[in-house]
Amino acid sequence: MATDTTPASPAPAPAFDEARLTELGALFRGALVAPGDPGYDDLRRLENAAIDRHPALIVRCTGTADVMDGVRLARDEGAPLAVRAGGHHVGGHGSVDDGIVLDLRDMNAVRVDPTTSMVHVQGGATWGQVDREAQAFGLAVPGGIVSTTGVGGLTLGGGVGWLVRRWGLSCDSLVSARVVLASGELVTASEDENPDLFWAIRGGGGNFGVAVDLTFEAQRLGPEIAMAFSFHPLEAAADVLPRWRDLARDADDEVTSRAMLWSMADREDVPPPVRGRDVLIIGALYAGDPATGRPVVDAYRGLGETLLDMSDLLTDYRFAQSAFDGDDTPVHSYWKSLYLDDLTDEALAFIIDRAMDRPDPGVLVHVPAMGGACARVQADATAFGDRSAPFMLSFDGMTEDPAKLDEVRDWVRASAEAARLLEGAGGTYLNFVGDDAADRRVVDQQFGGNLARLREVKKAYDPGNLFRVNNNIPPA
Ligand SMILES: Cc1cc2nc3c(=O)[nH]c(=O)nc-3n(C[C@H](O)[C@H](O)[C@H](O)COP(=O)(O)OP(=O)(O)OC[C@H]3O[C@@H](n4cnc5c(N)ncnc54)[C@H](O)[C@@H]3O)c2cc1C
């Protein structure tokens, strides 16, 4: 059974009959797609197959004007409004029942200025599209680790990837954004213009408006990189994990690493040594000169019994950025995460115990290292909140079998609850949250001392809470 966690809306469902759609069709440049139209079911589909929403209207926005009119339409109709970029939010924030979805996917242009290293990205682009353009100039913007994830949702909610220890969260590289507010007006958010809005969108999610484009400062990296990427049998985790932890604890900022306790699919495209096997993956990327980095990441290889070592293949940044991309098989998901101040022996034993007891091979226990440049940004410098923890622990419940989702969800909830008892357990990464109704307290806790200011900014820019299909921050 799917868990649908869209915040309840008092607004009645708008009716878009044919006459109204014809009238609106003359206004918008992008296509308007309503229930029954060809393509409606494809367009409303989200990354999480467990979420099955039926919007009253999908606006395939082609530019800022469509977004401005889409926002005004939702406001005037009193319709629930969702904004969709990559559609990856595990709680399904990219869509809404009986409301209007502003689908930004056709707004995916990326423009790189190689002289200033600035990368201009439209609000519906994915990280794969950014990497494609930026890498042509040997530039990289800190993004996520899957190429199909949206830049919009990931950045506004923080953004943790392979470059997080070297250059911080994705939102830390944001220089400005142009945002369509609830009034339908377009404003710029930067250190110089509307700085309160700029502060709020770096971690506060889509609460304040629609980012129609985002400008990032990119860094010199790639195409060639140094990376370690080894698969160990899951049974070797008790040997391998402490060795990885010791390396990760003392790593220089250039190295971002992670441990993934998972099962590889039993499919022909999976290399035979790991096909259908329970594994522990250790990955480490060096964000700097590959010649300098190679001996550094070599330390992350061969930490114990090894089934497969792909390090010598993962030498291209874009390849590394898509190493975890899935195929088209629908996956039903429910995730929860928390930060850890340390990976004590007790925490490692707990992680291994949970990994051995996963209810479905698709369930991933993910331990990304954080810290470095990310942790040096003060909690109140951006809306994101406290980012001092050196590690995250995420229970990414995923199954291809919808009948197993209840069991997976219960397991994720129980595991996350038990993890909260570990020494040094802290807040939650809100981009890895799959159940907002239950997590209201978690949302407030993560913003911590920033919550009051966020609520004031929300009141200034969206007093009617039009943008509420997100990790919602109610106006003050
Ligand atoms: C397979 C997978 C891999 C992931 N990997 C990573 C990772 O490596 N690192 C990481 O940090 N996170 C990762 N995530 C989590 C990801 O950051 C969140 O799911 C994020 O919300 C996805 O953004 P999106 O644009 O794809 O999603 P959507 O569902 O389209 O949007 C999510 C939220 O952001 C809002 N939003 C999106 N675009 C805009 C915009 N332009 N303006 C205003 N609001 C907007 C939406 O309204 C919605 O509330 C991953 C998720 C999945 C499913």
PDB file of C-alpha atoms and ligand atoms in Angstrom, residues 46-48 82-90 92-95 104 122-125 143-146 148-156 158-161 170 205-207 209-212 214 258 324 333 335 366 398 429 431-432 469-471, ligand 1:
ATOM      1  CA  LEU A  46       7.011  10.250  -9.985  1.00  0.00           C
ATOM      2  CA  GLU A  47      10.296   8.529  -9.220  1.00  0.00           C
ATOM      3  CA  ASN A  48       8.720   6.843  -6.191  1.00  0.00           C
ATOM      4  CA  ALA A  82       2.979  21.424  -6.639  1.00  0.00           C
ATOM      5  CA  VAL A  83       6.239  22.261  -8.377  1.00  0.00           C
ATOM      6  CA  ARG A  84       8.039  19.426 -10.092  1.00  0.00           C
ATOM      7  CA  ALA A  85      11.619  19.300 -11.286  1.00  0.00           C
ATOM      8  CA  GLY A  86      13.330  15.898 -11.182  1.00  0.00           C
ATOM      9  CA  GLY A  87      10.339  14.299  -9.417  1.00  0.00           C
ATOM     10  CA  HIS A  88      12.712  12.441  -7.064  1.00  0.00           C
ATOM     11  CA  HIS A  89      11.311  13.564  -3.728  1.00  0.00           C
ATOM     12  CA  VAL A  90      10.631  10.335  -1.859  1.00  0.00           C
ATOM     13  CA  GLY A  92       6.128  12.781  -3.616  1.00  0.00           C
ATOM     14  CA  HIS A  93       6.371  16.548  -3.207  1.00  0.00           C
ATOM     15  CA  GLY A  94       6.549  16.970  -6.975  1.00  0.00           C
ATOM     16  CA  SER A  95       2.820  16.330  -7.412  1.00  0.00           C
ATOM     17  CA  LEU A 104       9.561  22.302 -15.033  1.00  0.00           C
ATOM     18  CA  GLN A 122      17.073  26.377 -15.510  1.00  0.00           C
ATOM     19  CA  GLY A 123      14.895  25.186 -12.629  1.00  0.00           C
ATOM     20  CA  GLY A 124      13.840  21.879 -14.187  1.00  0.00           C
ATOM     21  CA  ALA A 125      17.272  20.523 -15.159  1.00  0.00           C
ATOM     22  CA  GLY A 143      25.442  17.874  -6.959  1.00  0.00           C
ATOM     23  CA  GLY A 144      24.010  14.496  -6.009  1.00  0.00           C
ATOM     24  CA  ILE A 145      25.225  10.996  -6.862  1.00  0.00           C
ATOM     25  CA  VAL A 146      22.441  10.076  -9.313  1.00  0.00           C
ATOM     26  CA  THR A 148      18.501  11.926 -12.997  1.00  0.00           C
ATOM     27  CA  THR A 149      17.843  13.798  -9.729  1.00  0.00           C
ATOM     28  CA  GLY A 150      16.571  17.353 -10.154  1.00  0.00           C
ATOM     29  CA  VAL A 151      18.846  20.320  -9.494  1.00  0.00           C
ATOM     30  CA  GLY A 152      15.880  22.319  -8.120  1.00  0.00           C
ATOM     31  CA  GLY A 153      14.736  20.082  -5.273  1.00  0.00           C
ATOM     32  CA  LEU A 154      18.194  18.820  -4.358  1.00  0.00           C
ATOM     33  CA  THR A 155      19.793  22.282  -4.172  1.00  0.00           C
ATOM     34  CA  LEU A 156      16.978  24.069  -2.364  1.00  0.00           C
ATOM     35  CA  GLY A 158      20.802  21.259   0.625  1.00  0.00           C
ATOM     36  CA  GLY A 159      22.499  18.759  -1.677  1.00  0.00           C
ATOM     37  CA  VAL A 160      24.966  16.067  -0.583  1.00  0.00           C
ATOM     38  CA  GLY A 161      27.226  14.391  -3.133  1.00  0.00           C
ATOM     39  CA  SER A 170      25.051  22.153  -3.438  1.00  0.00           C
ATOM     40  CA  GLY A 205      13.277  23.965   0.014  1.00  0.00           C
ATOM     41  CA  GLY A 206      10.516  25.141  -2.320  1.00  0.00           C
ATOM     42  CA  ASN A 207       8.675  27.047   0.425  1.00  0.00           C
ATOM     43  CA  GLY A 209       8.643  30.325  -4.660  1.00  0.00           C
ATOM     44  CA  VAL A 210       9.657  28.674  -7.903  1.00  0.00           C
ATOM     45  CA  ALA A 211      13.343  28.960  -8.797  1.00  0.00           C
ATOM     46  CA  VAL A 212      13.151  29.379 -12.570  1.00  0.00           C
ATOM     47  CA  LEU A 214      19.844  29.032 -10.507  1.00  0.00           C
ATOM     48  CA  ARG A 258      30.655   6.454   1.536  1.00  0.00           C
ATOM     49  CA  PHE A 324      24.158   4.579  -9.092  1.00  0.00           C
ATOM     50  CA  SER A 333      10.327   3.793  -1.705  1.00  0.00           C
ATOM     51  CA  TRP A 335      13.399   6.624   3.361  1.00  0.00           C
ATOM     52  CA  HIS A 366      23.733   4.211   3.155  1.00  0.00           C
ATOM     53  CA  MET A 398      13.235   0.458  -1.805  1.00  0.00           C
ATOM     54  CA  TYR A 429      18.592  15.365   6.175  1.00  0.00           C
ATOM     55  CA  ASN A 431      15.940  15.638   1.302  1.00  0.00           C
ATOM     56  CA  PHE A 432      15.978  12.028   2.531  1.00  0.00           C
ATOM     57  CA  VAL A 469       3.631  20.770  -0.960  1.00  0.00           C
ATOM     58  CA  ASN A 470       7.139  20.492   0.513  1.00  0.00           C
ATOM     59  CA  ASN A 471       8.787  20.174   3.932  1.00  0.00           C
TER      60      ASN A 471
HETATM   61  C1  LIG B   1      17.325   7.910  -6.577  1.00  0.00           C
HETATM   62  C2  LIG B   1      17.558   9.128  -5.726  1.00  0.00           C
HETATM   63  C3  LIG B   1      18.845   9.580  -5.532  1.00  0.00           C
HETATM   64  C4  LIG B   1      19.082  10.709  -4.743  1.00  0.00           C
HETATM   65  N1  LIG B   1      20.373  11.113  -4.550  1.00  0.00           N
HETATM   66  C5  LIG B   1      20.627  12.207  -3.793  1.00  0.00           C
HETATM   67  C6  LIG B   1      21.951  12.655  -3.571  1.00  0.00           C
HETATM   68  O1  LIG B   1      22.919  12.068  -4.043  1.00  0.00           O
HETATM   69  N2  LIG B   1      22.132  13.751  -2.806  1.00  0.00           N
HETATM   70  C7  LIG B   1      21.111  14.433  -2.251  1.00  0.00           C
HETATM   71  O2  LIG B   1      21.348  15.421  -1.581  1.00  0.00           O
HETATM   72  N3  LIG B   1      19.835  14.028  -2.441  1.00  0.00           N
HETATM   73  C8  LIG B   1      19.574  12.943  -3.194  1.00  0.00           C
HETATM   74  N4  LIG B   1      18.289  12.515  -3.352  1.00  0.00           N
HETATM   75  C9  LIG B   1      17.217  13.235  -2.674  1.00  0.00           C
HETATM   76  C10 LIG B   1      16.855  14.486  -3.447  1.00  0.00           C
HETATM   77  O3  LIG B   1      17.703  15.535  -3.082  1.00  0.00           O
HETATM   78  C11 LIG B   1      15.426  14.921  -3.131  1.00  0.00           C
HETATM   79  O4  LIG B   1      14.556  13.877  -3.439  1.00  0.00           O
HETATM   80  C12 LIG B   1      15.057  16.168  -3.913  1.00  0.00           C
HETATM   81  O5  LIG B   1      13.836  16.655  -3.418  1.00  0.00           O
HETATM   82  C13 LIG B   1      14.919  15.854  -5.382  1.00  0.00           C
HETATM   83  O6  LIG B   1      14.697  16.994  -6.140  1.00  0.00           O
HETATM   84  P1  LIG B   1      13.856  16.873  -7.485  1.00  0.00           P
HETATM   85  O7  LIG B   1      13.891  18.192  -8.124  1.00  0.00           O
HETATM   86  O8  LIG B   1      14.307  15.692  -8.247  1.00  0.00           O
HETATM   87  O9  LIG B   1      12.441  16.484  -6.899  1.00  0.00           O
HETATM   88  P2  LIG B   1      10.938  17.006  -7.041  1.00  0.00           P
HETATM   89  O10 LIG B   1      10.166  15.885  -6.457  1.00  0.00           O
HETATM   90  O11 LIG B   1      10.633  17.452  -8.410  1.00  0.00           O
HETATM   91  O12 LIG B   1      10.914  18.241  -6.087  1.00  0.00           O
HETATM   92  C14 LIG B   1      11.189  18.116  -4.714  1.00  0.00           C
HETATM   93  C15 LIG B   1      10.767  19.369  -3.964  1.00  0.00           C
HETATM   94  O13 LIG B   1      11.525  20.475  -4.423  1.00  0.00           O
HETATM   95  C16 LIG B   1      10.670  21.476  -4.968  1.00  0.00           C
HETATM   96  N5  LIG B   1      11.296  22.018  -6.175  1.00  0.00           N
HETATM   97  C17 LIG B   1      11.915  21.312  -7.151  1.00  0.00           C
HETATM   98  N6  LIG B   1      12.403  22.150  -8.078  1.00  0.00           N
HETATM   99  C18 LIG B   1      12.081  23.397  -7.681  1.00  0.00           C
HETATM  100  C19 LIG B   1      12.302  24.689  -8.218  1.00  0.00           C
HETATM  101  N7  LIG B   1      12.987  24.874  -9.347  1.00  0.00           N
HETATM  102  N8  LIG B   1      11.830  25.760  -7.519  1.00  0.00           N
HETATM  103  C20 LIG B   1      11.151  25.591  -6.371  1.00  0.00           C
HETATM  104  N9  LIG B   1      10.900  24.394  -5.818  1.00  0.00           N
HETATM  105  C21 LIG B   1      11.371  23.316  -6.473  1.00  0.00           C
HETATM  106  C22 LIG B   1       9.377  20.759  -5.264  1.00  0.00           C
HETATM  107  O14 LIG B   1       8.294  21.622  -5.229  1.00  0.00           O
HETATM  108  C23 LIG B   1       9.305  19.737  -4.162  1.00  0.00           C
HETATM  109  O15 LIG B   1       8.805  20.307  -2.981  1.00  0.00           O
HETATM  110  C24 LIG B   1      18.004  11.401  -4.141  1.00  0.00           C
HETATM  111  C25 LIG B   1      16.704  10.932  -4.324  1.00  0.00           C
HETATM  112  C26 LIG B   1      16.478   9.800  -5.103  1.00  0.00           C
HETATM  113  C27 LIG B   1      15.096   9.287  -5.262  1.00  0.00           C
END
